[in-house]
Amino acid sequence: MEETIQAAEAVQIPQQRGTSLLETAVRYAEERHWDVFPGTWLVAADGVQRCSCGDPACAAPGAHPAREDWAAQATGSATVARRMWQKQPMASILLPTGRTFDAVDVPETAGFLALARMERMELTLGPVTLTPDRRMRFFVLPGAGVKVPDLVRRLGWAPRALDLGVRG
């Protein structure tokens, strides 16, 4: 006689909040108190995805500012953010550094290794992003980024050897 093994109910992945860029931008402004500003977006032209900036050779399609003064125009108001994304719902979300956070920028491989190490050390992780050019940005408190090169040196590494950058 064959025995069957009953499985427990499958663990469900939590439903993501803020499925639209508008909702996400508003949430960043409202809950995290981050300044936000709409950037460029992807548009389909003849079956090809192109950047809304119109440059056919755009190096970062849909992932850069549409105007030079974007950081000065960024807002922490959820109401203003909602208005901005209602005008252009496909716009990427730009977050200026140096106000409510700095960003430590590392190559993707180094970033994943750092995440694994921080997890093993049971450190509380802050927000981390992965960019289209295969880099990771760790969001840290303003001013904390300047301490990173010294911390890396104390671990026996040269910051330049890691292709490490700090934005903020």
Short mmCIF file of N, CA and C in Angstrom, two decimals:
data_model
loop_
_atom_site.label_atom_id
_atom_site.label_comp_id
_atom_site.label_asym_id
_atom_site.label_seq_id
_atom_site.Cartn_x
_atom_site.Cartn_y
_atom_site.Cartn_z
N MET A 1 0.83 -1.17 0.00
CA MET A 1 0.00 0.00 0.00
C MET A 1 0.88 1.24 0.00
N GLU A 2 0.55 2.17 -0.83
CA GLU A 2 1.34 3.38 -0.99
C GLU A 2 0.88 4.45 0.00
N GLU A 3 1.84 5.05 0.68
CA GLU A 3 1.50 6.13 1.61
C GLU A 3 1.66 7.47 0.90
N THR A 4 0.76 8.36 1.18
CA THR A 4 0.88 9.70 0.62
C THR A 4 1.33 10.65 1.71
N ILE A 5 2.10 11.59 1.31
CA ILE A 5 2.58 12.60 2.25
C ILE A 5 1.77 13.85 2.00
N GLN A 6 1.16 14.34 3.06
CA GLN A 6 0.39 15.57 2.91
C GLN A 6 1.30 16.76 3.15
N ALA A 7 1.19 17.71 2.28
CA ALA A 7 1.99 18.93 2.41
C ALA A 7 1.21 19.97 3.20
N ALA A 8 1.94 20.71 3.97
CA ALA A 8 1.31 21.83 4.66
C ALA A 8 0.95 22.88 3.61
N GLU A 9 0.11 23.79 3.99
CA GLU A 9 -0.28 24.86 3.07
C GLU A 9 0.96 25.64 2.63
N ALA A 10 1.04 25.91 1.35
CA ALA A 10 2.19 26.62 0.80
C ALA A 10 2.28 28.03 1.38
N VAL A 11 3.48 28.43 1.67
CA VAL A 11 3.71 29.79 2.16
C VAL A 11 3.48 30.75 1.00
N GLN A 12 2.69 31.75 1.24
CA GLN A 12 2.38 32.72 0.19
C GLN A 12 3.32 33.91 0.28
N ILE A 13 3.72 34.38 -0.87
CA ILE A 13 4.53 35.60 -0.93
C ILE A 13 3.60 36.76 -0.63
N PRO A 14 3.98 37.66 0.27
CA PRO A 14 3.09 38.78 0.59
C PRO A 14 2.82 39.63 -0.66
N GLN A 15 1.61 40.10 -0.75
CA GLN A 15 1.25 40.95 -1.88
C GLN A 15 2.03 42.26 -1.79
N GLN A 16 2.58 42.67 -2.92
CA GLN A 16 3.36 43.89 -2.94
C GLN A 16 2.45 45.10 -2.84
N ARG A 17 2.86 46.08 -2.06
CA ARG A 17 2.12 47.33 -1.98
C ARG A 17 2.64 48.26 -3.06
N GLY A 18 1.81 49.17 -3.49
CA GLY A 18 2.26 50.18 -4.43
C GLY A 18 2.67 49.61 -5.76
N THR A 19 1.76 48.95 -6.42
CA THR A 19 2.11 48.32 -7.68
C THR A 19 2.36 49.32 -8.80
N SER A 20 1.81 50.51 -8.71
CA SER A 20 2.07 51.50 -9.75
C SER A 20 3.19 52.43 -9.30
N LEU A 21 3.83 53.05 -10.27
CA LEU A 21 4.88 54.01 -9.94
C LEU A 21 4.32 55.17 -9.14
N LEU A 22 3.11 55.60 -9.47
CA LEU A 22 2.45 56.69 -8.73
C LEU A 22 2.32 56.30 -7.25
N GLU A 23 1.78 55.11 -6.98
CA GLU A 23 1.60 54.67 -5.59
C GLU A 23 2.94 54.55 -4.87
N THR A 24 3.95 54.06 -5.58
CA THR A 24 5.26 53.90 -4.97
C THR A 24 5.89 55.25 -4.65
N ALA A 25 5.82 56.20 -5.58
CA ALA A 25 6.37 57.54 -5.34
C ALA A 25 5.68 58.21 -4.16
N VAL A 26 4.36 58.09 -4.10
CA VAL A 26 3.59 58.67 -2.99
C VAL A 26 3.99 58.01 -1.67
N ARG A 27 4.15 56.69 -1.68
CA ARG A 27 4.54 55.97 -0.47
C ARG A 27 5.94 56.40 0.00
N TYR A 28 6.88 56.55 -0.94
CA TYR A 28 8.22 57.02 -0.56
C TYR A 28 8.14 58.38 0.13
N ALA A 29 7.35 59.28 -0.42
CA ALA A 29 7.22 60.62 0.16
C ALA A 29 6.49 60.58 1.50
N GLU A 30 5.42 59.81 1.55
CA GLU A 30 4.55 59.77 2.73
C GLU A 30 5.15 58.98 3.88
N GLU A 31 5.62 57.76 3.61
CA GLU A 31 6.06 56.87 4.68
C GLU A 31 7.54 56.99 5.02
N ARG A 32 8.36 57.19 4.00
CA ARG A 32 9.80 57.24 4.23
C ARG A 32 10.33 58.66 4.32
N HIS A 33 9.49 59.63 3.95
CA HIS A 33 9.87 61.04 3.96
C HIS A 33 11.04 61.32 3.00
N TRP A 34 11.03 60.61 1.88
CA TRP A 34 12.04 60.81 0.85
C TRP A 34 11.52 61.82 -0.16
N ASP A 35 12.41 62.65 -0.68
CA ASP A 35 12.07 63.52 -1.80
C ASP A 35 12.07 62.68 -3.07
N VAL A 36 11.12 62.94 -3.95
CA VAL A 36 11.00 62.18 -5.20
C VAL A 36 10.82 63.15 -6.36
N PHE A 37 11.18 62.68 -7.56
CA PHE A 37 10.95 63.46 -8.77
C PHE A 37 10.84 62.50 -9.95
N PRO A 38 9.91 62.78 -10.87
CA PRO A 38 9.77 61.89 -12.02
C PRO A 38 10.93 62.03 -13.01
N GLY A 39 11.40 60.89 -13.48
CA GLY A 39 12.47 60.87 -14.48
C GLY A 39 11.92 60.48 -15.84
N THR A 40 12.78 59.95 -16.67
CA THR A 40 12.38 59.50 -18.00
C THR A 40 11.66 58.16 -17.88
N TRP A 41 11.16 57.65 -18.99
CA TRP A 41 10.45 56.38 -19.02
C TRP A 41 10.67 55.73 -20.37
N LEU A 42 10.30 54.47 -20.48
CA LEU A 42 10.43 53.75 -21.74
C LEU A 42 9.18 53.94 -22.58
N VAL A 43 9.39 54.12 -23.89
CA VAL A 43 8.28 54.20 -24.84
C VAL A 43 8.54 53.18 -25.95
N ALA A 44 7.47 52.58 -26.44
CA ALA A 44 7.60 51.62 -27.53
C ALA A 44 7.50 52.37 -28.85
N ALA A 45 8.50 52.17 -29.71
CA ALA A 45 8.51 52.78 -31.03
C ALA A 45 8.93 51.72 -32.04
N ASP A 46 8.03 51.37 -32.93
CA ASP A 46 8.30 50.33 -33.93
C ASP A 46 8.73 49.01 -33.29
N GLY A 47 8.10 48.66 -32.18
CA GLY A 47 8.39 47.40 -31.50
C GLY A 47 9.68 47.41 -30.69
N VAL A 48 10.30 48.56 -30.54
CA VAL A 48 11.55 48.68 -29.78
C VAL A 48 11.32 49.64 -28.61
N GLN A 49 11.84 49.27 -27.45
CA GLN A 49 11.75 50.15 -26.28
C GLN A 49 12.82 51.23 -26.39
N ARG A 50 12.40 52.48 -26.31
CA ARG A 50 13.33 53.61 -26.37
C ARG A 50 13.06 54.53 -25.19
N CYS A 51 14.02 55.39 -24.93
CA CYS A 51 13.89 56.34 -23.83
C CYS A 51 13.01 57.51 -24.25
N SER A 52 12.24 58.01 -23.31
CA SER A 52 11.37 59.16 -23.57
C SER A 52 12.16 60.43 -23.85
N CYS A 53 13.46 60.44 -23.58
CA CYS A 53 14.27 61.64 -23.85
C CYS A 53 14.45 61.88 -25.34
N GLY A 54 14.20 60.86 -26.15
CA GLY A 54 14.30 61.02 -27.59
C GLY A 54 15.66 60.73 -28.18
N ASP A 55 16.67 60.51 -27.35
CA ASP A 55 18.02 60.22 -27.84
C ASP A 55 18.09 58.74 -28.22
N PRO A 56 18.27 58.41 -29.51
CA PRO A 56 18.32 56.99 -29.90
C PRO A 56 19.52 56.25 -29.32
N ALA A 57 20.55 56.97 -28.90
CA ALA A 57 21.73 56.34 -28.31
C ALA A 57 21.77 56.53 -26.79
N CYS A 58 20.62 56.73 -26.16
CA CYS A 58 20.55 56.96 -24.71
C CYS A 58 21.25 55.82 -23.96
N ALA A 59 22.16 56.18 -23.07
CA ALA A 59 22.93 55.20 -22.31
C ALA A 59 22.14 54.57 -21.17
N ALA A 60 21.09 55.23 -20.71
CA ALA A 60 20.29 54.72 -19.58
C ALA A 60 18.81 54.92 -19.88
N PRO A 61 18.28 54.19 -20.86
CA PRO A 61 16.88 54.40 -21.26
C PRO A 61 15.89 54.24 -20.10
N GLY A 62 15.10 55.29 -19.88
CA GLY A 62 14.08 55.26 -18.85
C GLY A 62 14.61 55.32 -17.43
N ALA A 63 15.86 55.66 -17.26
CA ALA A 63 16.46 55.63 -15.92
C ALA A 63 17.36 56.83 -15.67
N HIS A 64 16.92 58.02 -16.07
CA HIS A 64 17.72 59.21 -15.83
C HIS A 64 16.81 60.43 -15.75
N PRO A 65 17.33 61.55 -15.26
CA PRO A 65 16.51 62.76 -15.18
C PRO A 65 16.17 63.29 -16.56
N ALA A 66 15.02 63.92 -16.65
CA ALA A 66 14.59 64.55 -17.91
C ALA A 66 15.00 66.02 -17.94
N ARG A 67 15.40 66.54 -16.79
CA ARG A 67 15.80 67.95 -16.73
C ARG A 67 16.96 68.10 -15.75
N GLU A 68 17.75 69.13 -15.98
CA GLU A 68 18.98 69.35 -15.20
C GLU A 68 18.71 69.68 -13.74
N ASP A 69 17.65 70.44 -13.47
CA ASP A 69 17.39 70.91 -12.11
C ASP A 69 16.50 69.97 -11.30
N TRP A 70 16.47 68.71 -11.67
CA TRP A 70 15.53 67.77 -11.06
C TRP A 70 15.71 67.66 -9.54
N ALA A 71 16.95 67.65 -9.06
CA ALA A 71 17.18 67.47 -7.61
C ALA A 71 16.60 68.64 -6.82
N ALA A 72 16.72 69.84 -7.36
CA ALA A 72 16.16 71.02 -6.69
C ALA A 72 14.64 71.02 -6.73
N GLN A 73 14.06 70.37 -7.72
CA GLN A 73 12.61 70.33 -7.89
C GLN A 73 11.95 69.14 -7.17
N ALA A 74 12.76 68.23 -6.64
CA ALA A 74 12.22 67.05 -5.97
C ALA A 74 11.38 67.48 -4.77
N THR A 75 10.37 66.68 -4.46
CA THR A 75 9.44 67.04 -3.39
C THR A 75 9.27 65.90 -2.39
N GLY A 76 9.02 66.27 -1.16
CA GLY A 76 8.70 65.32 -0.12
C GLY A 76 7.20 65.29 0.17
N SER A 77 6.44 66.04 -0.61
CA SER A 77 4.99 66.12 -0.43
C SER A 77 4.31 65.00 -1.21
N ALA A 78 3.54 64.18 -0.51
CA ALA A 78 2.80 63.10 -1.18
C ALA A 78 1.79 63.67 -2.17
N THR A 79 1.18 64.80 -1.83
CA THR A 79 0.18 65.43 -2.71
C THR A 79 0.83 65.89 -4.01
N VAL A 80 1.98 66.54 -3.91
CA VAL A 80 2.68 67.01 -5.11
C VAL A 80 3.20 65.82 -5.92
N ALA A 81 3.72 64.81 -5.24
CA ALA A 81 4.18 63.60 -5.94
C ALA A 81 3.04 62.96 -6.72
N ARG A 82 1.87 62.86 -6.09
CA ARG A 82 0.70 62.28 -6.76
C ARG A 82 0.38 63.08 -8.03
N ARG A 83 0.41 64.39 -7.92
CA ARG A 83 0.12 65.25 -9.07
C ARG A 83 1.15 65.03 -10.19
N MET A 84 2.42 64.93 -9.81
CA MET A 84 3.49 64.74 -10.81
C MET A 84 3.31 63.44 -11.58
N TRP A 85 3.02 62.35 -10.86
CA TRP A 85 2.90 61.05 -11.53
C TRP A 85 1.55 60.89 -12.23
N GLN A 86 0.55 61.64 -11.84
CA GLN A 86 -0.70 61.62 -12.60
C GLN A 86 -0.48 62.22 -13.98
N LYS A 87 0.43 63.20 -14.07
CA LYS A 87 0.75 63.80 -15.37
C LYS A 87 1.57 62.85 -16.23
N GLN A 88 2.45 62.07 -15.60
CA GLN A 88 3.30 61.13 -16.35
C GLN A 88 3.44 59.83 -15.56
N PRO A 89 2.44 58.94 -15.66
CA PRO A 89 2.41 57.74 -14.82
C PRO A 89 3.51 56.72 -15.09
N MET A 90 4.19 56.80 -16.22
CA MET A 90 5.25 55.83 -16.53
C MET A 90 6.64 56.33 -16.15
N ALA A 91 6.73 57.54 -15.60
CA ALA A 91 8.04 58.12 -15.27
C ALA A 91 8.73 57.31 -14.17
N SER A 92 10.05 57.13 -14.34
CA SER A 92 10.84 56.48 -13.30
C SER A 92 10.86 57.38 -12.06
N ILE A 93 11.21 56.80 -10.93
CA ILE A 93 11.25 57.55 -9.67
C ILE A 93 12.70 57.89 -9.35
N LEU A 94 13.00 59.18 -9.31
CA LEU A 94 14.34 59.64 -8.96
C LEU A 94 14.36 60.06 -7.50
N LEU A 95 15.43 59.68 -6.80
CA LEU A 95 15.59 59.98 -5.38
C LEU A 95 16.91 60.72 -5.18
N PRO A 96 16.88 62.01 -4.86
CA PRO A 96 18.15 62.73 -4.67
C PRO A 96 18.84 62.30 -3.38
N THR A 97 20.13 62.05 -3.47
CA THR A 97 20.88 61.66 -2.28
C THR A 97 21.37 62.90 -1.55
N GLY A 98 21.79 62.68 -0.29
CA GLY A 98 22.35 63.77 0.50
C GLY A 98 21.34 64.51 1.34
N ARG A 99 20.08 64.16 1.23
CA ARG A 99 19.04 64.83 2.03
C ARG A 99 18.60 63.91 3.17
N THR A 100 17.89 62.87 2.84
CA THR A 100 17.42 61.94 3.87
C THR A 100 18.24 60.66 3.88
N PHE A 101 19.08 60.48 2.88
CA PHE A 101 19.98 59.33 2.85
C PHE A 101 21.12 59.60 1.87
N ASP A 102 22.22 58.87 2.06
CA ASP A 102 23.31 58.80 1.09
C ASP A 102 23.21 57.41 0.46
N ALA A 103 23.97 57.18 -0.58
CA ALA A 103 23.97 55.86 -1.21
C ALA A 103 25.40 55.40 -1.42
N VAL A 104 25.69 54.19 -0.96
CA VAL A 104 26.99 53.56 -1.20
C VAL A 104 26.81 52.70 -2.44
N ASP A 105 27.60 52.99 -3.47
CA ASP A 105 27.46 52.38 -4.79
C ASP A 105 28.59 51.37 -5.01
N VAL A 106 28.21 50.10 -5.27
CA VAL A 106 29.20 49.04 -5.48
C VAL A 106 28.79 48.18 -6.67
N PRO A 107 29.74 47.44 -7.25
CA PRO A 107 29.37 46.49 -8.30
C PRO A 107 28.41 45.43 -7.74
N GLU A 108 27.58 44.89 -8.61
CA GLU A 108 26.56 43.92 -8.21
C GLU A 108 27.14 42.75 -7.41
N THR A 109 28.25 42.17 -7.86
CA THR A 109 28.83 41.02 -7.17
C THR A 109 29.24 41.38 -5.74
N ALA A 110 29.92 42.49 -5.58
CA ALA A 110 30.32 42.93 -4.24
C ALA A 110 29.10 43.20 -3.38
N GLY A 111 28.05 43.76 -3.99
CA GLY A 111 26.82 44.04 -3.25
C GLY A 111 26.15 42.79 -2.71
N PHE A 112 26.06 41.76 -3.57
CA PHE A 112 25.44 40.51 -3.12
C PHE A 112 26.27 39.85 -2.02
N LEU A 113 27.60 39.91 -2.16
CA LEU A 113 28.46 39.36 -1.10
C LEU A 113 28.28 40.13 0.20
N ALA A 114 28.17 41.45 0.10
CA ALA A 114 27.95 42.27 1.30
C ALA A 114 26.61 41.95 1.94
N LEU A 115 25.57 41.77 1.12
CA LEU A 115 24.25 41.42 1.67
C LEU A 115 24.30 40.09 2.42
N ALA A 116 24.98 39.10 1.84
CA ALA A 116 25.08 37.79 2.49
C ALA A 116 25.83 37.91 3.82
N ARG A 117 26.89 38.68 3.82
CA ARG A 117 27.66 38.85 5.06
C ARG A 117 26.84 39.58 6.12
N MET A 118 26.13 40.63 5.72
CA MET A 118 25.31 41.37 6.69
C MET A 118 24.20 40.48 7.24
N GLU A 119 23.66 39.62 6.39
CA GLU A 119 22.62 38.70 6.86
C GLU A 119 23.19 37.72 7.88
N ARG A 120 24.38 37.18 7.61
CA ARG A 120 25.03 36.26 8.56
C ARG A 120 25.33 36.95 9.88
N MET A 121 25.66 38.25 9.81
CA MET A 121 25.96 39.02 11.01
C MET A 121 24.68 39.49 11.71
N GLU A 122 23.53 39.16 11.13
CA GLU A 122 22.22 39.53 11.65
C GLU A 122 22.07 41.04 11.81
N LEU A 123 22.61 41.78 10.85
CA LEU A 123 22.47 43.23 10.84
C LEU A 123 21.14 43.61 10.23
N THR A 124 20.57 44.70 10.69
CA THR A 124 19.34 45.21 10.09
C THR A 124 19.70 45.88 8.78
N LEU A 125 19.07 45.43 7.72
CA LEU A 125 19.36 45.97 6.40
C LEU A 125 18.44 47.13 6.07
N GLY A 126 19.00 48.14 5.48
CA GLY A 126 18.20 49.25 4.97
C GLY A 126 17.86 48.98 3.51
N PRO A 127 17.27 49.96 2.85
CA PRO A 127 16.92 49.77 1.44
C PRO A 127 18.16 49.59 0.57
N VAL A 128 18.03 48.72 -0.42
CA VAL A 128 19.09 48.45 -1.39
C VAL A 128 18.45 48.42 -2.77
N THR A 129 19.10 49.03 -3.76
CA THR A 129 18.58 48.98 -5.12
C THR A 129 19.60 48.32 -6.04
N LEU A 130 19.10 47.76 -7.12
CA LEU A 130 19.93 47.19 -8.17
C LEU A 130 19.65 48.00 -9.42
N THR A 131 20.70 48.53 -10.05
CA THR A 131 20.53 49.41 -11.20
C THR A 131 20.65 48.62 -12.50
N PRO A 132 20.17 49.19 -13.61
CA PRO A 132 20.28 48.50 -14.90
C PRO A 132 21.72 48.23 -15.32
N ASP A 133 22.67 49.01 -14.81
CA ASP A 133 24.07 48.80 -15.19
C ASP A 133 24.80 47.88 -14.21
N ARG A 134 24.03 47.03 -13.51
CA ARG A 134 24.55 45.98 -12.63
C ARG A 134 25.38 46.51 -11.46
N ARG A 135 24.83 47.55 -10.83
CA ARG A 135 25.43 48.10 -9.63
C ARG A 135 24.38 48.07 -8.54
N MET A 136 24.84 48.01 -7.30
CA MET A 136 23.93 48.04 -6.16
C MET A 136 24.19 49.30 -5.37
N ARG A 137 23.11 49.86 -4.86
CA ARG A 137 23.21 51.05 -4.02
C ARG A 137 22.57 50.74 -2.67
N PHE A 138 23.36 50.88 -1.63
CA PHE A 138 22.89 50.70 -0.26
C PHE A 138 22.56 52.07 0.29
N PHE A 139 21.33 52.27 0.72
CA PHE A 139 20.93 53.55 1.28
C PHE A 139 21.37 53.58 2.74
N VAL A 140 22.09 54.64 3.11
CA VAL A 140 22.60 54.80 4.47
C VAL A 140 22.23 56.19 4.97
N LEU A 141 22.37 56.41 6.25
CA LEU A 141 22.06 57.72 6.82
C LEU A 141 22.94 58.80 6.20
N PRO A 142 22.43 60.02 6.09
CA PRO A 142 23.24 61.10 5.53
C PRO A 142 24.54 61.26 6.32
N GLY A 143 25.63 61.36 5.61
CA GLY A 143 26.94 61.50 6.24
C GLY A 143 27.63 60.19 6.53
N ALA A 144 26.89 59.09 6.59
CA ALA A 144 27.49 57.79 6.89
C ALA A 144 28.35 57.29 5.73
N GLY A 145 28.01 57.70 4.54
CA GLY A 145 28.75 57.25 3.36
C GLY A 145 30.21 57.64 3.37
N VAL A 146 30.53 58.78 3.98
CA VAL A 146 31.93 59.23 4.00
C VAL A 146 32.79 58.32 4.88
N LYS A 147 32.18 57.55 5.76
CA LYS A 147 32.93 56.64 6.63
C LYS A 147 33.27 55.33 5.93
N VAL A 148 32.59 55.04 4.83
CA VAL A 148 32.74 53.74 4.17
C VAL A 148 34.16 53.47 3.68
N PRO A 149 34.83 54.39 2.98
CA PRO A 149 36.19 54.08 2.53
C PRO A 149 37.13 53.67 3.67
N ASP A 150 37.03 54.35 4.82
CA ASP A 150 37.87 54.00 5.96
C ASP A 150 37.51 52.62 6.50
N LEU A 151 36.22 52.32 6.57
CA LEU A 151 35.80 50.99 7.03
C LEU A 151 36.33 49.90 6.10
N VAL A 152 36.29 50.15 4.81
CA VAL A 152 36.79 49.19 3.83
C VAL A 152 38.29 48.98 4.01
N ARG A 153 39.03 50.08 4.23
CA ARG A 153 40.48 49.98 4.47
C ARG A 153 40.78 49.14 5.71
N ARG A 154 40.00 49.35 6.77
CA ARG A 154 40.22 48.59 8.01
C ARG A 154 39.95 47.10 7.83
N LEU A 155 39.14 46.76 6.83
CA LEU A 155 38.90 45.35 6.51
C LEU A 155 39.98 44.79 5.59
N GLY A 156 40.96 45.63 5.22
CA GLY A 156 42.07 45.17 4.40
C GLY A 156 41.89 45.34 2.91
N TRP A 157 40.91 46.12 2.50
CA TRP A 157 40.65 46.33 1.08
C TRP A 157 40.96 47.77 0.70
N ALA A 158 41.30 47.96 -0.55
CA ALA A 158 41.47 49.32 -1.09
C ALA A 158 40.14 49.73 -1.71
N PRO A 159 39.56 50.86 -1.29
CA PRO A 159 38.27 51.28 -1.86
C PRO A 159 38.27 51.34 -3.38
N ARG A 160 39.38 51.76 -3.99
CA ARG A 160 39.45 51.83 -5.46
C ARG A 160 39.41 50.44 -6.07
N ALA A 161 39.97 49.46 -5.38
CA ALA A 161 39.97 48.09 -5.91
C ALA A 161 38.56 47.52 -5.96
N LEU A 162 37.67 48.04 -5.11
CA LEU A 162 36.29 47.56 -5.07
C LEU A 162 35.36 48.35 -5.99
N ASP A 163 35.87 49.38 -6.63
CA ASP A 163 35.02 50.24 -7.47
C ASP A 163 33.86 50.77 -6.63
N LEU A 164 34.22 51.35 -5.52
CA LEU A 164 33.27 51.84 -4.52
C LEU A 164 33.01 53.32 -4.73
N GLY A 165 31.77 53.72 -4.64
CA GLY A 165 31.42 55.13 -4.75
C GLY A 165 30.41 55.51 -3.69
N VAL A 166 30.43 56.76 -3.30
CA VAL A 166 29.46 57.26 -2.32
C VAL A 166 28.75 58.44 -2.94
N ARG A 167 27.43 58.41 -2.90
CA ARG A 167 26.62 59.51 -3.43
C ARG A 167 25.89 60.16 -2.26
N GLY A 168 25.98 61.45 -2.20
CA GLY A 168 25.26 62.13 -1.14
C GLY A 168 25.90 63.41 -0.73
#
